[in-house]
PDB file of C-alpha atoms in Angstrom:
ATOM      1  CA  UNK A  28     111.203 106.222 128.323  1.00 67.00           C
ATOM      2  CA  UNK A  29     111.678 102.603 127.324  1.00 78.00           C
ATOM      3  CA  UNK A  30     111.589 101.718 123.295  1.00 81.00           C
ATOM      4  CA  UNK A  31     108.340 100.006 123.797  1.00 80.00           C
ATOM      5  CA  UNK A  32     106.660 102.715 125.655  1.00 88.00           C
ATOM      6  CA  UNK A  33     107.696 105.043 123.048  1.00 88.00           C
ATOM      7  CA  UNK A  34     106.059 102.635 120.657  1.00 90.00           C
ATOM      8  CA  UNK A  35     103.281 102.962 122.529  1.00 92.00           C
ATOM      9  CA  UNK A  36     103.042 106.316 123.038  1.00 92.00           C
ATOM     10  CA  UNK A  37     103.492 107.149 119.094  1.00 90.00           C
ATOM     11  CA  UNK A  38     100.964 104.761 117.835  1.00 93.00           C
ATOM     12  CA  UNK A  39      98.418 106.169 119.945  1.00 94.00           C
ATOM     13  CA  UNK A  40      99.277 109.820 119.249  1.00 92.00           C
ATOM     14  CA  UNK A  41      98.658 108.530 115.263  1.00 91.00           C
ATOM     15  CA  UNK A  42      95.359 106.503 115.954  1.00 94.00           C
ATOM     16  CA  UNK A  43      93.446 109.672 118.228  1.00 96.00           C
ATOM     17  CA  UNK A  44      93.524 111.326 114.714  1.00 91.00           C
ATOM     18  CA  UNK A  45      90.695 108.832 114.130  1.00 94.00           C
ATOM     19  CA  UNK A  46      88.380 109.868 117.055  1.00 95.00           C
ATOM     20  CA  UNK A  47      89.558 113.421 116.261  1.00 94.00           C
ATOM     21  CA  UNK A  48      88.203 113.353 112.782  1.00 90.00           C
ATOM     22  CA  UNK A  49      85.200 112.321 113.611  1.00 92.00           C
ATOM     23  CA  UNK A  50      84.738 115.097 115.969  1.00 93.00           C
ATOM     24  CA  UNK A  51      85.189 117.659 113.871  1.00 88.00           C
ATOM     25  CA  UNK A  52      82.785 115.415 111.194  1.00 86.00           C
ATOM     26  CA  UNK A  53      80.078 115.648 114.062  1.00 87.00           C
ATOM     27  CA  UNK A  54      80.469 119.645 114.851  1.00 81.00           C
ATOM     28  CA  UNK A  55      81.225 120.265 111.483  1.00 69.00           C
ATOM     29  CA  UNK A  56      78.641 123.519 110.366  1.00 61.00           C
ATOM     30  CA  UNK A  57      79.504 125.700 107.548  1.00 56.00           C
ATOM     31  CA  UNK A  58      76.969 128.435 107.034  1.00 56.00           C
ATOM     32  CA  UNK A  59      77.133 128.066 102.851  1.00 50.00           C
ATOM     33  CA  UNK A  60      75.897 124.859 102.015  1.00 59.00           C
ATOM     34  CA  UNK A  61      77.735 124.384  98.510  1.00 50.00           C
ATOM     35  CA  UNK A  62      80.668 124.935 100.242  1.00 53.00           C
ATOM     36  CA  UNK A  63      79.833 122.702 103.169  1.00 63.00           C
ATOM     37  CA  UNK A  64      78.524 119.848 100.207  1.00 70.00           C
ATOM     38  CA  UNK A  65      82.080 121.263  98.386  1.00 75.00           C
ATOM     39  CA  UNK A  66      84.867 120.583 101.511  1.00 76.00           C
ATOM     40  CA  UNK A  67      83.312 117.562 102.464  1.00 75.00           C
ATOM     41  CA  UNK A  68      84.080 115.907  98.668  1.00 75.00           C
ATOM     42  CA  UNK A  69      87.213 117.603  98.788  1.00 81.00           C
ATOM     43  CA  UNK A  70      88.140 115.930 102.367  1.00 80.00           C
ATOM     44  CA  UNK A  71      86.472 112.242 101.157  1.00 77.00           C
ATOM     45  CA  UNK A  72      88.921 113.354  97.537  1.00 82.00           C
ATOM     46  CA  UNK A  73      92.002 114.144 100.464  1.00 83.00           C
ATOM     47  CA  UNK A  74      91.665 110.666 101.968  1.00 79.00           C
ATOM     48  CA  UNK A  75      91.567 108.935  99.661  1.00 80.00           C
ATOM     49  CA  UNK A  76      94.562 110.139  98.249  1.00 85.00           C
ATOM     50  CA  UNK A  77      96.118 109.711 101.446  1.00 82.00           C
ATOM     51  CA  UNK A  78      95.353 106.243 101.436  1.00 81.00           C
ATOM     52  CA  UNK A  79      97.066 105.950  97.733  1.00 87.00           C
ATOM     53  CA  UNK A  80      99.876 107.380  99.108  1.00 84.00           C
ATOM     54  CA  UNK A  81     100.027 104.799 101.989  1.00 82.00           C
ATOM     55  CA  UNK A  82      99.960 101.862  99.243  1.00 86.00           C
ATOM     56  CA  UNK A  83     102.361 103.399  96.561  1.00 87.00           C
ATOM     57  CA  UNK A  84     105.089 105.119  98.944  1.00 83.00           C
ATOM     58  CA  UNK A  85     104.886 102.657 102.087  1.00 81.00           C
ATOM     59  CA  UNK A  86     103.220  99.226 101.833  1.00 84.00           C
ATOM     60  CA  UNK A  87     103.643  98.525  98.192  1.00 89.00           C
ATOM     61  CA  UNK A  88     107.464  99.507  98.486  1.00 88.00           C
ATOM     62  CA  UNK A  89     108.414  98.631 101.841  1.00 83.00           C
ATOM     63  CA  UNK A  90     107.331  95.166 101.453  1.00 87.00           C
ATOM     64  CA  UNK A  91     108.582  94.303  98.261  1.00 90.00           C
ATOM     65  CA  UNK A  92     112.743  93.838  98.337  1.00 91.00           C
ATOM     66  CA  UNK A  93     112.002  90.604 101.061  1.00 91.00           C
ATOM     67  CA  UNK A  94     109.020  88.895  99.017  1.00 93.00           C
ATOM     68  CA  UNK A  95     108.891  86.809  95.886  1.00 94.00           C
ATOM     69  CA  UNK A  96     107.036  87.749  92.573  1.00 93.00           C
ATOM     70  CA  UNK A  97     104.629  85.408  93.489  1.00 94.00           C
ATOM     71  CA  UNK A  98     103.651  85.636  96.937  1.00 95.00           C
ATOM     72  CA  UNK A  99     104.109  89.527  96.499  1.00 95.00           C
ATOM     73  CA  UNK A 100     101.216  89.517  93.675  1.00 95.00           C
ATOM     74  CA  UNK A 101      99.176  86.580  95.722  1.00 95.00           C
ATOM     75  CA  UNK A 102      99.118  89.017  98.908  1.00 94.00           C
ATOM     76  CA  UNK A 103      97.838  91.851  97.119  1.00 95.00           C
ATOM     77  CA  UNK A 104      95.421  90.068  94.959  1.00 95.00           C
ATOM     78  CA  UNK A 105      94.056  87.970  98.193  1.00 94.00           C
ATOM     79  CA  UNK A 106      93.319  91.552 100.237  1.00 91.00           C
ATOM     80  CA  UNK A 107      91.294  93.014  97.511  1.00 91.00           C
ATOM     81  CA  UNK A 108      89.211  89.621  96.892  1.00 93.00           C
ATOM     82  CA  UNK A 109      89.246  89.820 100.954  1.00 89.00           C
ATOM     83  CA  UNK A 110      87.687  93.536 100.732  1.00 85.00           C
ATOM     84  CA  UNK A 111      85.374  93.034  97.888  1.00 88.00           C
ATOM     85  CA  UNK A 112      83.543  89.654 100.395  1.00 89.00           C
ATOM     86  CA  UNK A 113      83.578  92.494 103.353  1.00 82.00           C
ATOM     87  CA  UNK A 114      81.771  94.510 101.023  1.00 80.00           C
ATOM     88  CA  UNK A 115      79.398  92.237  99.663  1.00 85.00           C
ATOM     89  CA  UNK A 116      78.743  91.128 102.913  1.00 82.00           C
ATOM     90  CA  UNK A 117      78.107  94.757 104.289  1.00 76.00           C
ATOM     91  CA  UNK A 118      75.800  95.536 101.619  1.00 75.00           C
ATOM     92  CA  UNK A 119      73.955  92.554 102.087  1.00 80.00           C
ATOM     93  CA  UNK A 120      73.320  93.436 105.694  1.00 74.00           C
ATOM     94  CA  UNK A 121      72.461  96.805 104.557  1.00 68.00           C
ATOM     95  CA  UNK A 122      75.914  98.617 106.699  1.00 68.00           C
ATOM     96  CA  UNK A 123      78.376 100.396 104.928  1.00 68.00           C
ATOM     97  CA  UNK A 124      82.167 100.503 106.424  1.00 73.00           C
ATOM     98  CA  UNK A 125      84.558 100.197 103.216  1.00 73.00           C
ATOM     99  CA  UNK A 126      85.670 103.615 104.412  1.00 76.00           C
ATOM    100  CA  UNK A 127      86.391 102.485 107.699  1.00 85.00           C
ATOM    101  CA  UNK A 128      88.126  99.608 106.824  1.00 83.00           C
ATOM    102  CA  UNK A 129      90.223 100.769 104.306  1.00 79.00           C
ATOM    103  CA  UNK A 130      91.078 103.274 107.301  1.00 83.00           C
ATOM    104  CA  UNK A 131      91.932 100.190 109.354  1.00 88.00           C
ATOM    105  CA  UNK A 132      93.796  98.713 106.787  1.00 83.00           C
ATOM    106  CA  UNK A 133      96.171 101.257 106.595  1.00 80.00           C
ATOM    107  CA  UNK A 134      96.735 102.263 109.947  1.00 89.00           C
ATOM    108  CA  UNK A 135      97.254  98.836 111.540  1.00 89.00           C
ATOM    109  CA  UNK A 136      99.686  97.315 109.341  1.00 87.00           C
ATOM    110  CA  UNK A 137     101.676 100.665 109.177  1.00 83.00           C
ATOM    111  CA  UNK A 138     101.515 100.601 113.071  1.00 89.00           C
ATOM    112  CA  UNK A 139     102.888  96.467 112.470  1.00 88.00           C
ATOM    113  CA  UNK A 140     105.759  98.133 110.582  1.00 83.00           C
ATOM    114  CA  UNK A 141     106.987 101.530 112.948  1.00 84.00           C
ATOM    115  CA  UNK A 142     107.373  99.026 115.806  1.00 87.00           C
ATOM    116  CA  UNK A 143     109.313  96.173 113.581  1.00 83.00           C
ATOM    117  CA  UNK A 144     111.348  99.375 112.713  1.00 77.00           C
ATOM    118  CA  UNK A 145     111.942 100.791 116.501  1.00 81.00           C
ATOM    119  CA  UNK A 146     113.051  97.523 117.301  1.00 77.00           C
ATOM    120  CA  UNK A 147     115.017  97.746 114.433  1.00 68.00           C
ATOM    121  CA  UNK A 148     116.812 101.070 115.585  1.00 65.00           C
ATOM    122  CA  UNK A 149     115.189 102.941 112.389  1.00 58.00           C
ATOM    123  CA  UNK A 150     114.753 106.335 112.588  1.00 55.00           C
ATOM    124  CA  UNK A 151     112.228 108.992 111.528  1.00 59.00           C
ATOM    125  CA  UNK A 152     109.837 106.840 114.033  1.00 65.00           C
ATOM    126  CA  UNK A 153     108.022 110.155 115.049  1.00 71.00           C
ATOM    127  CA  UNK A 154     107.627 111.807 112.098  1.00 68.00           C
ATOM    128  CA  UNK A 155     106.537 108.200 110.438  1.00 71.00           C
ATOM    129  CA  UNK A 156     103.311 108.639 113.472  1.00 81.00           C
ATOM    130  CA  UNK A 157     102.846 111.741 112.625  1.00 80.00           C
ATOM    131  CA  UNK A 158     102.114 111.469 108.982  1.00 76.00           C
ATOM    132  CA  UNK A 159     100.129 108.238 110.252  1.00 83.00           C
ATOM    133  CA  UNK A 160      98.137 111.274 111.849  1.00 86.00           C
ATOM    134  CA  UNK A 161      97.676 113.576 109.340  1.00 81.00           C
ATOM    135  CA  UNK A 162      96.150 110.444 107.536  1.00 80.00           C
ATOM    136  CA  UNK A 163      93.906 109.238 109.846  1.00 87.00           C
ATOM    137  CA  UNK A 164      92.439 112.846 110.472  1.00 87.00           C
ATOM    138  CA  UNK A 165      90.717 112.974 107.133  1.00 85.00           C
ATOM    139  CA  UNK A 166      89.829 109.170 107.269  1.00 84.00           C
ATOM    140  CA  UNK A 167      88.514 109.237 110.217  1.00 89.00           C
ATOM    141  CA  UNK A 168      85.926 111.897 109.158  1.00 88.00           C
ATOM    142  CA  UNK A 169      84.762 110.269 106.058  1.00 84.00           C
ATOM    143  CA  UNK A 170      84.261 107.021 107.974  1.00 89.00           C
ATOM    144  CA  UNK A 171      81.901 108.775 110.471  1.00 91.00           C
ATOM    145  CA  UNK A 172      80.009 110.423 107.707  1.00 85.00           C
ATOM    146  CA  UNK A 173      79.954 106.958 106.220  1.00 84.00           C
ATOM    147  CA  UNK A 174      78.523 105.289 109.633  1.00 88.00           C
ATOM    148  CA  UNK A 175      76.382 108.030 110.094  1.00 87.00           C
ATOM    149  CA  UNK A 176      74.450 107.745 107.254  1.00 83.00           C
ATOM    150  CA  UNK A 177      73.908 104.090 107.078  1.00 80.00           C
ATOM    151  CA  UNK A 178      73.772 103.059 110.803  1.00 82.00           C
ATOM    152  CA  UNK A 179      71.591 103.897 113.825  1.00 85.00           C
ATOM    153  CA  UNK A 180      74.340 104.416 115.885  1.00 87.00           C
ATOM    154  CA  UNK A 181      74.430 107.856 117.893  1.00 90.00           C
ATOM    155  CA  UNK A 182      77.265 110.563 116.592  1.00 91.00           C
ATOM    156  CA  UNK A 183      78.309 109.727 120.711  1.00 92.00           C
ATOM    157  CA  UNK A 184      78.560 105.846 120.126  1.00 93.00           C
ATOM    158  CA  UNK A 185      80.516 106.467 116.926  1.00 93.00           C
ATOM    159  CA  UNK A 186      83.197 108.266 118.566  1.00 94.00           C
ATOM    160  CA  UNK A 187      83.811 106.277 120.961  1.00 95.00           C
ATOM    161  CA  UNK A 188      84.116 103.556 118.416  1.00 94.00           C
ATOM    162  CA  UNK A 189      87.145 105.699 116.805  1.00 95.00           C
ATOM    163  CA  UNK A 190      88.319 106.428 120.250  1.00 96.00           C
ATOM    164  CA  UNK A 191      88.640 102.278 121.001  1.00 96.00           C
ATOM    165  CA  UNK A 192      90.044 101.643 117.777  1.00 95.00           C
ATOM    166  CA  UNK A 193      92.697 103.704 118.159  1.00 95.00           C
ATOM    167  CA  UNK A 194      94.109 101.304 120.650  1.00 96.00           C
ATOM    168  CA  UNK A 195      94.491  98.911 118.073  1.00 95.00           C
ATOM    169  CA  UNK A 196      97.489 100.991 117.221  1.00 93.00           C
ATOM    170  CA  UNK A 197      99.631 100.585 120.294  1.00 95.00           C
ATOM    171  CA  UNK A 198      98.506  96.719 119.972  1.00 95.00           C
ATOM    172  CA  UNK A 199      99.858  96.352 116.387  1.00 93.00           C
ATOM    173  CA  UNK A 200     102.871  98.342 117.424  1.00 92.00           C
ATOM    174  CA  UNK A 201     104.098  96.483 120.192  1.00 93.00           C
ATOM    175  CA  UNK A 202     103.167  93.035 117.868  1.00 93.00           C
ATOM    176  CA  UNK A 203     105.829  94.247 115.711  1.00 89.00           C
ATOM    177  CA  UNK A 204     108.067  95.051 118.189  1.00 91.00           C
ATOM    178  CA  UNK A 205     108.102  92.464 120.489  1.00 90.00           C
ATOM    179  CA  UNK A 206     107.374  89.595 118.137  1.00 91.00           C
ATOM    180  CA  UNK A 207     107.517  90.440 114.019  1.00 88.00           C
ATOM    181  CA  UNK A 208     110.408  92.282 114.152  1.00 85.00           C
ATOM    182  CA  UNK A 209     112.888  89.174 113.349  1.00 88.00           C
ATOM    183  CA  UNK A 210     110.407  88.201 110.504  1.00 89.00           C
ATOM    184  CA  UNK A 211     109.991  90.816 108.267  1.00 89.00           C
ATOM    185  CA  UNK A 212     108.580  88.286 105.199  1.00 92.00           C
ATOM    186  CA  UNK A 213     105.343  88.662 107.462  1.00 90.00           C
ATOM    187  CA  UNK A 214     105.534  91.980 107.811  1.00 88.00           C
ATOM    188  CA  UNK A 215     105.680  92.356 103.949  1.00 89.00           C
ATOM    189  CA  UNK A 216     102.886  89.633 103.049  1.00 92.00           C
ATOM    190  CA  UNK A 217     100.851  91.468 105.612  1.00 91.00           C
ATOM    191  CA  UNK A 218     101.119  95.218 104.462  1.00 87.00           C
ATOM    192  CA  UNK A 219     100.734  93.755 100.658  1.00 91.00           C
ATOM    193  CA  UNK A 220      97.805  92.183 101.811  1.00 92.00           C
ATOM    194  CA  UNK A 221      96.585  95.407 103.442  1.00 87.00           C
ATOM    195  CA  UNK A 222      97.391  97.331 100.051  1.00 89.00           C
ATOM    196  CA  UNK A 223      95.218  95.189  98.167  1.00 90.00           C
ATOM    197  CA  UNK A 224      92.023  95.798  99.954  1.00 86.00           C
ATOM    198  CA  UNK A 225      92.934  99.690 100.282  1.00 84.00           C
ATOM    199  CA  UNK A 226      93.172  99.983  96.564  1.00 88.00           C
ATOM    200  CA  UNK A 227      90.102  98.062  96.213  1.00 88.00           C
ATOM    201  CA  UNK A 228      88.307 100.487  98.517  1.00 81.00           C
ATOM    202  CA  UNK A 229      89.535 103.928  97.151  1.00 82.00           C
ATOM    203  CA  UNK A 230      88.401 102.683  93.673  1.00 84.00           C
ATOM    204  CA  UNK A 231      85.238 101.001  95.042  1.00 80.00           C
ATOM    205  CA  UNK A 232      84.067 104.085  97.259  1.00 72.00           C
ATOM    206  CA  UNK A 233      86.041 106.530  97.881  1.00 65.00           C
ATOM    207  CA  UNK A 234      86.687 107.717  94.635  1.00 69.00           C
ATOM    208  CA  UNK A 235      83.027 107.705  93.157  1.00 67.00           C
ATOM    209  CA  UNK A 236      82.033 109.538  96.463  1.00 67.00           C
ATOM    210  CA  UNK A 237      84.680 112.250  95.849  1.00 63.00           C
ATOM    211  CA  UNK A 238      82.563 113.467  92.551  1.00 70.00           C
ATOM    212  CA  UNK A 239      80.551 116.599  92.589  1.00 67.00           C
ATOM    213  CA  UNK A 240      78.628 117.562  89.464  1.00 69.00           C
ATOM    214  CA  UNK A 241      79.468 121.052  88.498  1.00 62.00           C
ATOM    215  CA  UNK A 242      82.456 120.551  90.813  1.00 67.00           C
ATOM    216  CA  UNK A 243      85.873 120.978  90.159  1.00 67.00           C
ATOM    217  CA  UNK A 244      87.560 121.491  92.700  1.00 68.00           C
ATOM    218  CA  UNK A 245      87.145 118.385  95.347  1.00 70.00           C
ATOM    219  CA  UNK A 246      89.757 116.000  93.356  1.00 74.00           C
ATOM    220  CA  UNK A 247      92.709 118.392  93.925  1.00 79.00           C
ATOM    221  CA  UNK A 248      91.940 117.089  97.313  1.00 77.00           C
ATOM    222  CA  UNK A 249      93.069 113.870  96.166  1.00 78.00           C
ATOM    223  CA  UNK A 250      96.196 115.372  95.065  1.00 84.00           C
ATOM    224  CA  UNK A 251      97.005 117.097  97.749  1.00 84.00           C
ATOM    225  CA  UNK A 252      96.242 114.138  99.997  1.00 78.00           C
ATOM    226  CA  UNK A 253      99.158 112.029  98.055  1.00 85.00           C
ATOM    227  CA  UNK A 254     101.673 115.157  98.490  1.00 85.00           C
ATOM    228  CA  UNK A 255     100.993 114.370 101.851  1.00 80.00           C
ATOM    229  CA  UNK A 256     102.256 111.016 101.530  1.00 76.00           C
ATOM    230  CA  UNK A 257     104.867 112.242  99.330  1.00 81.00           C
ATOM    231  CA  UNK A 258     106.493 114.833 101.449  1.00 82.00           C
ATOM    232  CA  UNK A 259     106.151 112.737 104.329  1.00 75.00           C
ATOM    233  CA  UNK A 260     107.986 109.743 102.079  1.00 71.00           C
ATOM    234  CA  UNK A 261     110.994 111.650 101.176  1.00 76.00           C
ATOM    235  CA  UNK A 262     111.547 113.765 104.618  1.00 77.00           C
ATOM    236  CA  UNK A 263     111.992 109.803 105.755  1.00 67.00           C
ATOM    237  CA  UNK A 264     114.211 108.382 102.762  1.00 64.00           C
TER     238      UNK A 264
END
């Protein structure tokens, strides 16, 4: 198989976690409906957590040995004022998809950086997607429940939203391997930029959602979701 197939082939593998998460949000039925209500703060608690992991162990460090103090802070700054309009425009059109973006923003530029790094000879490619996965899974069912609740759309539409967005993965990987690869500064401002808006949305509403009253145990799901990120971080260091 040629390097860019096998970009291909592992971006996609990472972005059908999407699609897959929001299948198992749509079948979803537990019997027990405080633990139902209980698993489904712990998995909104797991994401995000997952998605601090993404920003702390990947995008945050990966980006910043090649960018100045400046443009490093400008980046990150510029894609949380970026998220905060999306959100204020959302709300004012009465839609709700912080939790999908934020999902977006991670995936995409993460996909930008595995195929800058396959052309790049780096390895730990595949395990990289896979923890890309293992991400998106949980992400992927928090945005449906998000959609869900604040759309129209059917639960059939919605997939196959997930399932068409997970092509943008293959699309951002071959962009950085065919064409980013030699400029890595880009690479950086982007993923900063991405980091920005990702911290914005776990603070904005992922974390508020995680609460349960009475609850403690949905935030260990936030800790567990940045051992994720964690592990996966030092299996590739």
């Amino acid at each position: 198989m040629d390097a860019w197939q096998t970009v291909i082939v592992l971006t996609l593998m990472a972005g059908m976690a999407m699609p897959m998460g929001a299948w198992l949000a749509r079948v979803e039925c537990i019997p027990i409906d405080w633990l139902e209500n209980e698993l489904r703060h712990g998995i909104i608690a797991f994401g995000g957590g997952a998605l601090l992991s993404a920003v702390a162990l990947v995008l945050v460090p990966d980006s910043l040995p090649v960018l100045d103090i400046a443009t490093a802070a400008g980046c990150f700054v510029a894609g949380g004022l970026a998220f905060m309009a999306l959100d204020i425009a959302l709300h004012r059109s009465g839609t709700s998809a912080s939790q999908l973006a934020a999902m977006l923003a991670d995936f995409v530029p993460e996909a930008l950086a595995l195929g800058a790094a396959f052309a790049h000879g780096s390895s730990g490619s595949l395990l990289l997607a896979g923890l890309m996965a293992l991400q998106n899974l949980p992400e992927g069912f928090n945005a449906y429940h998000e959609l869900r609740s604040t759309t129209h759309y059917s639960s059939r539409r919605l997939i196959a939203m997930f399932f068409a967005m997970a092509w943008l993965g293959p699309l951002a990987g071959l962009s950085g391997f065919l064409w980013l690869a030699p400029y890595p500064t880009a690479v950086a401002m982007i993923m900063l930029f991405a980091a920005g808006g990702i911290l914005y949305s776990v603070f904005q509403d992922l974390a508020p959602q995680a609460k349960l009253d009475y609850h403690w145990g949905p935030p260990l799901g936030a800790v567990l979701g940045f051992a994720l990120g964690l592990v996966g971080h030092m299996l590739l260091i």
